[in-house]
Amino acid sequence: QLPDLCNCSRGNASARNTQMTRIDFYSNVESKLHTVCKISARALKARNKVIILATDESTKRSIDKLLWTYQPISFLPHTGLNAALANKTPILVSDTLEHTPHTDVLINLTDKCPTIFSRFARLIEIVGHDADDKNAARGRWKHYKDRGYLINHHDFAKADS
């Protein structure tokens, strides 16, 4: 089960500078991309804006396609960071965090810690079943933990039992 996304600070990032980024790890997910869509839909419903960080072109194309088709009678409005309507679009798919107009929710699909994740109210890490994916996630977990961040863990393997 996905936690509530209504607690993200919206709008002015400087208004929340005293708060640390909330970090959530979702582990053992069946489909990382479907989980991205589910989280994005919940964030959108809570009126939060989302940046999906993915450096792999194939992953970005797959996310783009799935965001259009995820819900049978609607779509999740999204575009790329460099699109003309990026400032007005609630979900952005990007391979960089430079000049991002949104700071509510960051979904990291890369195997590295985003360099400027602390600008965001919320950071979401999604981890599948693959051993390499889990090892990279352990490194990111350690990175955040060593810097004093509280990490929330949602294990989908335990949720299914």
PDB file of C-alpha atoms in Angstrom:
ATOM      1  CA  GLN A   1       0.000   0.000   0.000  1.00  0.00           C
ATOM      2  CA  LEU A   2       1.216   3.474  -0.849  1.00  0.00           C
ATOM      3  CA  PRO A   3       1.335   6.101   1.903  1.00  0.00           C
ATOM      4  CA  ASP A   4      -0.590   9.338   1.691  1.00  0.00           C
ATOM      5  CA  LEU A   5       1.070  11.993  -0.451  1.00  0.00           C
ATOM      6  CA  CYS A   6      -0.951  14.905   0.925  1.00  0.00           C
ATOM      7  CA  ASN A   7       1.766  16.039   3.334  1.00  0.00           C
ATOM      8  CA  CYS A   8       4.104  17.506   0.727  1.00  0.00           C
ATOM      9  CA  SER A   9       4.782  21.209   0.963  1.00  0.00           C
ATOM     10  CA  ARG A  10       3.550  22.821  -2.200  1.00  0.00           C
ATOM     11  CA  GLY A  11       4.749  25.835  -4.058  1.00  0.00           C
ATOM     12  CA  ASN A  12       7.523  27.879  -2.497  1.00  0.00           C
ATOM     13  CA  ALA A  13      10.552  25.715  -1.725  1.00  0.00           C
ATOM     14  CA  SER A  14      12.024  28.396   0.543  1.00  0.00           C
ATOM     15  CA  ALA A  15       8.972  28.093   2.813  1.00  0.00           C
ATOM     16  CA  ARG A  16      10.022  24.532   3.671  1.00  0.00           C
ATOM     17  CA  ASN A  17      13.799  25.015   3.887  1.00  0.00           C
ATOM     18  CA  THR A  18      13.718  24.151   7.583  1.00  0.00           C
ATOM     19  CA  GLN A  19      12.160  20.744   6.870  1.00  0.00           C
ATOM     20  CA  MET A  20      14.208  17.776   5.725  1.00  0.00           C
ATOM     21  CA  THR A  21      13.185  15.909   2.621  1.00  0.00           C
ATOM     22  CA  ARG A  22      10.967  12.935   3.391  1.00  0.00           C
ATOM     23  CA  ILE A  23      12.512   9.815   1.836  1.00  0.00           C
ATOM     24  CA  ASP A  24      10.481   6.712   1.031  1.00  0.00           C
ATOM     25  CA  PHE A  25      11.899   3.448  -0.298  1.00  0.00           C
ATOM     26  CA  TYR A  26       9.452   1.058  -1.979  1.00  0.00           C
ATOM     27  CA  SER A  27      11.175  -2.310  -2.208  1.00  0.00           C
ATOM     28  CA  ASN A  28      10.340  -5.606  -3.905  1.00  0.00           C
ATOM     29  CA  VAL A  29       7.887  -4.000  -6.312  1.00  0.00           C
ATOM     30  CA  GLU A  30       6.694  -6.165  -9.190  1.00  0.00           C
ATOM     31  CA  SER A  31       6.818  -3.378 -11.779  1.00  0.00           C
ATOM     32  CA  LYS A  32       8.833  -0.244 -11.154  1.00  0.00           C
ATOM     33  CA  LEU A  33       7.083   1.642 -13.955  1.00  0.00           C
ATOM     34  CA  HIS A  34       3.572   0.754 -12.786  1.00  0.00           C
ATOM     35  CA  THR A  35       4.584   1.840  -9.286  1.00  0.00           C
ATOM     36  CA  VAL A  36       5.779   5.166 -10.736  1.00  0.00           C
ATOM     37  CA  CYS A  37       2.366   5.640 -12.346  1.00  0.00           C
ATOM     38  CA  LYS A  38       0.502   4.718  -9.165  1.00  0.00           C
ATOM     39  CA  ILE A  39       2.577   7.135  -7.075  1.00  0.00           C
ATOM     40  CA  SER A  40       2.257   9.866  -9.711  1.00  0.00           C
ATOM     41  CA  ALA A  41      -1.523   9.434  -9.824  1.00  0.00           C
ATOM     42  CA  ARG A  42      -1.771   9.692  -6.024  1.00  0.00           C
ATOM     43  CA  ALA A  43       0.499  12.743  -5.967  1.00  0.00           C
ATOM     44  CA  LEU A  44      -1.559  14.403  -8.687  1.00  0.00           C
ATOM     45  CA  LYS A  45      -4.771  13.672  -6.776  1.00  0.00           C
ATOM     46  CA  ALA A  46      -3.171  15.330  -3.724  1.00  0.00           C
ATOM     47  CA  ARG A  47      -2.310  18.334  -5.953  1.00  0.00           C
ATOM     48  CA  ASN A  48       1.432  17.718  -5.821  1.00  0.00           C
ATOM     49  CA  LYS A  49       3.771  18.049  -8.770  1.00  0.00           C
ATOM     50  CA  VAL A  50       6.165  15.261  -9.689  1.00  0.00           C
ATOM     51  CA  ILE A  51       9.574  14.977 -11.318  1.00  0.00           C
ATOM     52  CA  ILE A  52      10.436  11.484 -12.573  1.00  0.00           C
ATOM     53  CA  LEU A  53      14.206  11.194 -12.899  1.00  0.00           C
ATOM     54  CA  ALA A  54      15.335   8.568 -15.412  1.00  0.00           C
ATOM     55  CA  THR A  55      18.597   8.740 -17.355  1.00  0.00           C
ATOM     56  CA  ASP A  56      17.904   5.794 -19.645  1.00  0.00           C
ATOM     57  CA  GLU A  57      16.114   6.775 -22.901  1.00  0.00           C
ATOM     58  CA  SER A  58      14.268   3.459 -23.077  1.00  0.00           C
ATOM     59  CA  THR A  59      12.936   3.928 -19.550  1.00  0.00           C
ATOM     60  CA  LYS A  60      11.836   7.489 -20.323  1.00  0.00           C
ATOM     61  CA  ARG A  61       9.954   6.304 -23.434  1.00  0.00           C
ATOM     62  CA  SER A  62       8.298   3.479 -21.476  1.00  0.00           C
ATOM     63  CA  ILE A  63       7.226   5.869 -18.713  1.00  0.00           C
ATOM     64  CA  ASP A  64       5.868   8.314 -21.277  1.00  0.00           C
ATOM     65  CA  LYS A  65       3.773   5.594 -22.924  1.00  0.00           C
ATOM     66  CA  LEU A  66       2.533   4.184 -19.614  1.00  0.00           C
ATOM     67  CA  LEU A  67       1.548   7.604 -18.238  1.00  0.00           C
ATOM     68  CA  TRP A  68      -0.701   8.037 -21.303  1.00  0.00           C
ATOM     69  CA  THR A  69      -2.337   4.622 -20.900  1.00  0.00           C
ATOM     70  CA  TYR A  70      -2.141   3.843 -17.149  1.00  0.00           C
ATOM     71  CA  GLN A  71      -5.768   4.730 -16.424  1.00  0.00           C
ATOM     72  CA  PRO A  72      -8.374   3.304 -18.814  1.00  0.00           C
ATOM     73  CA  ILE A  73     -10.523   6.441 -19.147  1.00  0.00           C
ATOM     74  CA  SER A  74      -7.964   9.174 -18.538  1.00  0.00           C
ATOM     75  CA  PHE A  75      -4.232   9.899 -18.627  1.00  0.00           C
ATOM     76  CA  LEU A  76      -1.642  11.373 -16.307  1.00  0.00           C
ATOM     77  CA  PRO A  77      -0.639  14.766 -17.760  1.00  0.00           C
ATOM     78  CA  HIS A  78       3.095  14.880 -18.295  1.00  0.00           C
ATOM     79  CA  THR A  79       5.823  16.203 -20.532  1.00  0.00           C
ATOM     80  CA  GLY A  80       9.584  16.551 -20.679  1.00  0.00           C
ATOM     81  CA  LEU A  81      11.514  19.127 -18.686  1.00  0.00           C
ATOM     82  CA  ASN A  82      12.423  21.143 -21.797  1.00  0.00           C
ATOM     83  CA  ALA A  83       8.874  21.291 -23.201  1.00  0.00           C
ATOM     84  CA  ALA A  84       7.192  24.672 -23.586  1.00  0.00           C
ATOM     85  CA  LEU A  85       4.492  23.746 -21.049  1.00  0.00           C
ATOM     86  CA  ALA A  86       6.808  22.198 -18.443  1.00  0.00           C
ATOM     87  CA  ASN A  87       6.043  24.933 -15.878  1.00  0.00           C
ATOM     88  CA  LYS A  88       2.311  24.212 -16.157  1.00  0.00           C
ATOM     89  CA  THR A  89       2.468  20.414 -16.359  1.00  0.00           C
ATOM     90  CA  PRO A  90       2.189  18.502 -13.065  1.00  0.00           C
ATOM     91  CA  ILE A  91       4.354  15.511 -14.033  1.00  0.00           C
ATOM     92  CA  LEU A  92       7.733  15.917 -15.699  1.00  0.00           C
ATOM     93  CA  VAL A  93       9.976  13.145 -16.997  1.00  0.00           C
ATOM     94  CA  SER A  94      13.616  14.198 -17.102  1.00  0.00           C
ATOM     95  CA  ASP A  95      17.201  12.988 -17.110  1.00  0.00           C
ATOM     96  CA  THR A  96      18.374  16.002 -15.104  1.00  0.00           C
ATOM     97  CA  LEU A  97      17.264  18.041 -12.110  1.00  0.00           C
ATOM     98  CA  GLU A  98      18.764  21.286 -13.378  1.00  0.00           C
ATOM     99  CA  HIS A  99      16.153  24.044 -13.704  1.00  0.00           C
ATOM    100  CA  THR A 100      13.240  21.911 -12.531  1.00  0.00           C
ATOM    101  CA  PRO A 101      10.169  24.062 -11.847  1.00  0.00           C
ATOM    102  CA  HIS A 102       8.634  21.641  -9.306  1.00  0.00           C
ATOM    103  CA  THR A 103       9.878  20.687  -5.843  1.00  0.00           C
ATOM    104  CA  ASP A 104       7.051  18.587  -4.384  1.00  0.00           C
ATOM    105  CA  VAL A 105       7.876  14.960  -5.266  1.00  0.00           C
ATOM    106  CA  LEU A 106      10.978  13.476  -6.886  1.00  0.00           C
ATOM    107  CA  ILE A 107      10.817   9.855  -8.066  1.00  0.00           C
ATOM    108  CA  ASN A 108      14.345   8.556  -8.634  1.00  0.00           C
ATOM    109  CA  LEU A 109      14.682   5.742 -11.175  1.00  0.00           C
ATOM    110  CA  THR A 110      18.447   6.035 -11.490  1.00  0.00           C
ATOM    111  CA  ASP A 111      20.984   3.917  -9.637  1.00  0.00           C
ATOM    112  CA  LYS A 112      22.616   7.000  -8.055  1.00  0.00           C
ATOM    113  CA  CYS A 113      21.565   9.505  -5.422  1.00  0.00           C
ATOM    114  CA  PRO A 114      20.239  12.672  -7.073  1.00  0.00           C
ATOM    115  CA  THR A 115      22.656  15.491  -6.298  1.00  0.00           C
ATOM    116  CA  ILE A 116      20.049  18.091  -5.364  1.00  0.00           C
ATOM    117  CA  PHE A 117      17.312  15.879  -3.909  1.00  0.00           C
ATOM    118  CA  SER A 118      17.110  18.036  -0.771  1.00  0.00           C
ATOM    119  CA  ARG A 119      15.264  20.736  -2.732  1.00  0.00           C
ATOM    120  CA  PHE A 120      12.250  18.417  -2.837  1.00  0.00           C
ATOM    121  CA  ALA A 121       9.671  17.890  -0.107  1.00  0.00           C
ATOM    122  CA  ARG A 122       9.624  14.197  -0.926  1.00  0.00           C
ATOM    123  CA  LEU A 123      12.059  11.722  -2.530  1.00  0.00           C
ATOM    124  CA  ILE A 124      10.794   8.330  -3.615  1.00  0.00           C
ATOM    125  CA  GLU A 125      13.111   5.430  -4.429  1.00  0.00           C
ATOM    126  CA  ILE A 126      11.590   2.394  -6.149  1.00  0.00           C
ATOM    127  CA  VAL A 127      13.420  -0.929  -5.916  1.00  0.00           C
ATOM    128  CA  GLY A 128      12.518  -4.107  -7.801  1.00  0.00           C
ATOM    129  CA  HIS A 129      13.503  -7.739  -7.249  1.00  0.00           C
ATOM    130  CA  ASP A 130      16.762  -7.606  -9.221  1.00  0.00           C
ATOM    131  CA  ALA A 131      19.924  -8.135  -7.126  1.00  0.00           C
ATOM    132  CA  ASP A 132      21.809  -5.296  -8.861  1.00  0.00           C
ATOM    133  CA  ASP A 133      18.887  -2.942  -8.253  1.00  0.00           C
ATOM    134  CA  LYS A 134      18.798  -3.922  -4.564  1.00  0.00           C
ATOM    135  CA  ASN A 135      22.560  -3.436  -4.159  1.00  0.00           C
ATOM    136  CA  ALA A 136      22.430   0.025  -5.736  1.00  0.00           C
ATOM    137  CA  ALA A 137      19.458   0.892  -3.482  1.00  0.00           C
ATOM    138  CA  ARG A 138      21.426  -0.167  -0.398  1.00  0.00           C
ATOM    139  CA  GLY A 139      24.122   2.319  -1.396  1.00  0.00           C
ATOM    140  CA  ARG A 140      21.573   5.112  -1.797  1.00  0.00           C
ATOM    141  CA  TRP A 141      19.946   4.177   1.541  1.00  0.00           C
ATOM    142  CA  LYS A 142      23.344   4.402   3.271  1.00  0.00           C
ATOM    143  CA  HIS A 143      24.062   7.747   1.586  1.00  0.00           C
ATOM    144  CA  TYR A 144      20.811   9.272   2.902  1.00  0.00           C
ATOM    145  CA  LYS A 145      21.099   7.640   6.346  1.00  0.00           C
ATOM    146  CA  ASP A 146      24.709   8.862   6.779  1.00  0.00           C
ATOM    147  CA  ARG A 147      23.455  12.405   6.198  1.00  0.00           C
ATOM    148  CA  GLY A 148      20.815  12.148   8.914  1.00  0.00           C
ATOM    149  CA  TYR A 149      17.708  11.600   6.816  1.00  0.00           C
ATOM    150  CA  LEU A 150      14.853   9.570   8.256  1.00  0.00           C
ATOM    151  CA  ILE A 151      13.948   6.839   5.759  1.00  0.00           C
ATOM    152  CA  ASN A 152      10.512   5.254   5.460  1.00  0.00           C
ATOM    153  CA  HIS A 153      10.552   1.712   4.090  1.00  0.00           C
ATOM    154  CA  HIS A 154       7.610   0.052   2.354  1.00  0.00           C
ATOM    155  CA  ASP A 155       8.329  -3.599   1.555  1.00  0.00           C
ATOM    156  CA  PHE A 156       5.888  -4.896  -1.042  1.00  0.00           C
ATOM    157  CA  ALA A 157       6.958  -8.500  -0.349  1.00  0.00           C
ATOM    158  CA  LYS A 158       5.602  -8.153   3.198  1.00  0.00           C
ATOM    159  CA  ALA A 159       2.487  -6.324   1.994  1.00  0.00           C
ATOM    160  CA  ASP A 160       1.544  -9.263  -0.254  1.00  0.00           C
ATOM    161  CA  SER A 161       1.735 -11.880   2.497  1.00  0.00           C
TER     162      SER A 161
END
